[in-house]
Amino acid sequence: MNKQSNSYTVIYSVVLVLVVGVVLSLVYQALRPRQEENIANDTKRQILAAALISPQSGESIGELFDRHITDSFVINSEGKRVADAPSAFDIDVASEVKKPADQRLLPIFECSTTAGRKYIVPVAGSGLWGPIWGYIALDANGNTIYGAYFAHQGETPGLGAEIEKPAFQKQFEGKDILNSDGSFAGIAVVKNGQEPQNGAYVHAISGGTITSQGVQKMLYSSLEPYTPFFDSLNNNTGAATDPSNNTAR
């Protein structure tokens, strides 16, 4: 075949594309298990970070997660376990928060810490430039925040991206999310000098107003549907963890 002809050029290009495509596909399939493992380990790391647990030198995230996360389950907006739900670890929280509250699957991770039992729940929302998400760890009373972890996809470095820094996250520790009557109160994220007279609050990030507002909205929209579960813990009724209350959604 004439190597200078158009047909040779076309055939050569097609063959080259096919060969490269096959090689890339094989490489992707070979690396996929490792990629999925890395993603899962990063999620586990974030969940543990909310409970103020971080791996020490030589510790495996997977082993640390298995040691501290003693149970995980999914509830509905009535605070009852959903018997036929997917694993709490596999719930797409970003998709769930877009649904009406009474249609959501609500994951919970029960965690054993040196400070006692904690309940960790995921949160998801929107910042200025893209998705934001995180995890909130609550004391066994279902009311007081023990720890918080937030992350983002593309917030501005030095501004909105500061939500991932310990200085911002530590403000949430010790804050109560329920009113005295058991209703959901949330956490206000406010500028210095605009502190509310009543209710829990933290200070917003300087220069990151929209991202800070996004965190406040994320916490309210993500956590409010858990109120019956939180309130049952707060009142020591055990309604949400009693097997007799398990229902199919």
PDB file of N, CA and C in Angstrom, residues 126-163:
ATOM      1  N   SER A 126     -24.210  23.279  48.612  1.00  0.00           N
ATOM      2  CA  SER A 126     -23.525  24.026  47.553  1.00  0.00           C
ATOM      3  C   SER A 126     -22.820  25.240  48.128  1.00  0.00           C
ATOM      4  N   GLY A 127     -21.604  25.483  47.647  1.00  0.00           N
ATOM      5  CA  GLY A 127     -20.866  26.674  48.012  1.00  0.00           C
ATOM      6  C   GLY A 127     -20.969  27.710  46.915  1.00  0.00           C
ATOM      7  N   LEU A 128     -19.938  28.524  46.760  1.00  0.00           N
ATOM      8  CA  LEU A 128     -19.943  29.560  45.724  1.00  0.00           C
ATOM      9  C   LEU A 128     -19.689  28.958  44.347  1.00  0.00           C
ATOM     10  N   TRP A 129     -18.728  28.045  44.250  1.00  0.00           N
ATOM     11  CA  TRP A 129     -18.305  27.533  42.949  1.00  0.00           C
ATOM     12  C   TRP A 129     -18.663  26.080  42.701  1.00  0.00           C
ATOM     13  N   GLY A 130     -19.162  25.394  43.685  1.00  0.00           N
ATOM     14  CA  GLY A 130     -19.466  23.978  43.468  1.00  0.00           C
ATOM     15  C   GLY A 130     -19.940  23.304  44.739  1.00  0.00           C
ATOM     16  N   PRO A 131     -19.962  21.974  44.728  1.00  0.00           N
ATOM     17  CA  PRO A 131     -20.467  21.218  45.881  1.00  0.00           C
ATOM     18  C   PRO A 131     -19.603  21.401  47.126  1.00  0.00           C
ATOM     19  N   ILE A 132     -20.261  21.386  48.269  1.00  0.00           N
ATOM     20  CA  ILE A 132     -19.580  21.281  49.554  1.00  0.00           C
ATOM     21  C   ILE A 132     -20.236  20.120  50.293  1.00  0.00           C
ATOM     22  N   TRP A 133     -19.506  19.505  51.209  1.00  0.00           N
ATOM     23  CA  TRP A 133     -20.054  18.364  51.923  1.00  0.00           C
ATOM     24  C   TRP A 133     -19.285  18.176  53.221  1.00  0.00           C
ATOM     25  N   GLY A 134     -19.717  17.214  54.010  1.00  0.00           N
ATOM     26  CA  GLY A 134     -19.010  16.954  55.252  1.00  0.00           C
ATOM     27  C   GLY A 134     -19.733  15.953  56.116  1.00  0.00           C
ATOM     28  N   TYR A 135     -19.298  15.883  57.369  1.00  0.00           N
ATOM     29  CA  TYR A 135     -19.880  14.969  58.353  1.00  0.00           C
ATOM     30  C   TYR A 135     -19.948  15.687  59.693  1.00  0.00           C
ATOM     31  N   ILE A 136     -21.021  15.422  60.430  1.00  0.00           N
ATOM     32  CA  ILE A 136     -21.217  15.989  61.758  1.00  0.00           C
ATOM     33  C   ILE A 136     -21.322  14.845  62.763  1.00  0.00           C
ATOM     34  N   ALA A 137     -20.504  14.886  63.801  1.00  0.00           N
ATOM     35  CA  ALA A 137     -20.565  13.885  64.867  1.00  0.00           C
ATOM     36  C   ALA A 137     -21.283  14.486  66.067  1.00  0.00           C
ATOM     37  N   LEU A 138     -22.270  13.768  66.565  1.00  0.00           N
ATOM     38  CA  LEU A 138     -23.069  14.229  67.699  1.00  0.00           C
ATOM     39  C   LEU A 138     -22.845  13.333  68.906  1.00  0.00           C
ATOM     40  N   ASP A 139     -22.931  13.938  70.090  1.00  0.00           N
ATOM     41  CA  ASP A 139     -22.851  13.158  71.312  1.00  0.00           C
ATOM     42  C   ASP A 139     -24.027  12.188  71.383  1.00  0.00           C
ATOM     43  N   ALA A 140     -23.954  11.274  72.340  1.00  0.00           N
ATOM     44  CA  ALA A 140     -24.999  10.263  72.489  1.00  0.00           C
ATOM     45  C   ALA A 140     -26.364  10.879  72.787  1.00  0.00           C
ATOM     46  N   ASN A 141     -26.386  12.145  73.199  1.00  0.00           N
ATOM     47  CA  ASN A 141     -27.672  12.808  73.460  1.00  0.00           C
ATOM     48  C   ASN A 141     -28.366  13.264  72.175  1.00  0.00           C
ATOM     49  N   GLY A 142     -27.700  13.101  71.019  1.00  0.00           N
ATOM     50  CA  GLY A 142     -28.312  13.481  69.749  1.00  0.00           C
ATOM     51  C   GLY A 142     -28.492  14.966  69.580  1.00  0.00           C
ATOM     52  N   ASN A 143     -27.817  15.770  70.385  1.00  0.00           N
ATOM     53  CA  ASN A 143     -28.038  17.211  70.376  1.00  0.00           C
ATOM     54  C   ASN A 143     -26.732  18.003  70.251  1.00  0.00           C
ATOM     55  N   THR A 144     -25.733  17.630  71.003  1.00  0.00           N
ATOM     56  CA  THR A 144     -24.493  18.395  71.070  1.00  0.00           C
ATOM     57  C   THR A 144     -23.478  17.912  70.039  1.00  0.00           C
ATOM     58  N   ILE A 145     -22.955  18.854  69.252  1.00  0.00           N
ATOM     59  CA  ILE A 145     -21.961  18.503  68.236  1.00  0.00           C
ATOM     60  C   ILE A 145     -20.630  18.192  68.909  1.00  0.00           C
ATOM     61  N   TYR A 146     -20.112  17.017  68.599  1.00  0.00           N
ATOM     62  CA  TYR A 146     -18.809  16.604  69.129  1.00  0.00           C
ATOM     63  C   TYR A 146     -17.682  17.032  68.196  1.00  0.00           C
ATOM     64  N   GLY A 147     -17.929  16.926  66.885  1.00  0.00           N
ATOM     65  CA  GLY A 147     -16.922  17.314  65.911  1.00  0.00           C
ATOM     66  C   GLY A 147     -17.542  17.520  64.544  1.00  0.00           C
ATOM     67  N   ALA A 148     -16.845  18.240  63.690  1.00  0.00           N
ATOM     68  CA  ALA A 148     -17.345  18.527  62.346  1.00  0.00           C
ATOM     69  C   ALA A 148     -16.213  18.442  61.341  1.00  0.00           C
ATOM     70  N   TYR A 149     -16.559  17.991  60.153  1.00  0.00           N
ATOM     71  CA  TYR A 149     -15.589  17.953  59.054  1.00  0.00           C
ATOM     72  C   TYR A 149     -16.290  18.466  57.799  1.00  0.00           C
ATOM     73  N   PHE A 150     -15.650  19.400  57.095  1.00  0.00           N
ATOM     74  CA  PHE A 150     -16.207  19.932  55.853  1.00  0.00           C
ATOM     75  C   PHE A 150     -15.163  19.856  54.746  1.00  0.00           C
ATOM     76  N   ALA A 151     -15.637  19.686  53.519  1.00  0.00           N
ATOM     77  CA  ALA A 151     -14.762  19.667  52.351  1.00  0.00           C
ATOM     78  C   ALA A 151     -15.484  20.357  51.199  1.00  0.00           C
ATOM     79  N   HIS A 152     -14.755  20.615  50.131  1.00  0.00           N
ATOM     80  CA  HIS A 152     -15.329  21.335  48.990  1.00  0.00           C
ATOM     81  C   HIS A 152     -14.676  20.861  47.706  1.00  0.00           C
ATOM     82  N   GLN A 153     -15.309  21.229  46.596  1.00  0.00           N
ATOM     83  CA  GLN A 153     -14.766  20.844  45.299  1.00  0.00           C
ATOM     84  C   GLN A 153     -13.950  21.952  44.661  1.00  0.00           C
ATOM     85  N   GLY A 154     -14.390  23.208  44.801  1.00  0.00           N
ATOM     86  CA  GLY A 154     -13.669  24.262  44.098  1.00  0.00           C
ATOM     87  C   GLY A 154     -13.813  25.652  44.688  1.00  0.00           C
ATOM     88  N   GLU A 155     -13.930  25.739  46.021  1.00  0.00           N
ATOM     89  CA  GLU A 155     -14.044  27.061  46.639  1.00  0.00           C
ATOM     90  C   GLU A 155     -12.706  27.804  46.568  1.00  0.00           C
ATOM     91  N   THR A 156     -12.764  29.111  46.679  1.00  0.00           N
ATOM     92  CA  THR A 156     -11.579  29.953  46.491  1.00  0.00           C
ATOM     93  C   THR A 156     -10.562  29.771  47.620  1.00  0.00           C
ATOM     94  N   PRO A 157      -9.298  29.445  47.282  1.00  0.00           N
ATOM     95  CA  PRO A 157      -8.258  29.310  48.314  1.00  0.00           C
ATOM     96  C   PRO A 157      -8.131  30.588  49.137  1.00  0.00           C
ATOM     97  N   GLY A 158      -8.032  30.432  50.450  1.00  0.00           N
ATOM     98  CA  GLY A 158      -7.890  31.577  51.334  1.00  0.00           C
ATOM     99  C   GLY A 158      -9.204  32.235  51.681  1.00  0.00           C
ATOM    100  N   LEU A 159     -10.288  31.866  50.980  1.00  0.00           N
ATOM    101  CA  LEU A 159     -11.616  32.421  51.270  1.00  0.00           C
ATOM    102  C   LEU A 159     -12.565  31.267  51.592  1.00  0.00           C
ATOM    103  N   GLY A 160     -13.460  30.930  50.662  1.00  0.00           N
ATOM    104  CA  GLY A 160     -14.410  29.851  50.929  1.00  0.00           C
ATOM    105  C   GLY A 160     -13.765  28.527  51.257  1.00  0.00           C
ATOM    106  N   ALA A 161     -12.569  28.278  50.700  1.00  0.00           N
ATOM    107  CA  ALA A 161     -11.881  27.011  50.954  1.00  0.00           C
ATOM    108  C   ALA A 161     -11.501  26.835  52.421  1.00  0.00           C
ATOM    109  N   GLU A 162     -11.596  27.903  53.208  1.00  0.00           N
ATOM    110  CA  GLU A 162     -11.250  27.821  54.626  1.00  0.00           C
ATOM    111  C   GLU A 162     -12.211  26.943  55.422  1.00  0.00           C
ATOM    112  N   ILE A 163     -13.334  26.540  54.813  1.00  0.00           N
ATOM    113  CA  ILE A 163     -14.255  25.661  55.544  1.00  0.00           C
ATOM    114  C   ILE A 163     -13.608  24.313  55.867  1.00  0.00           C
TER     115      ILE A 163
END
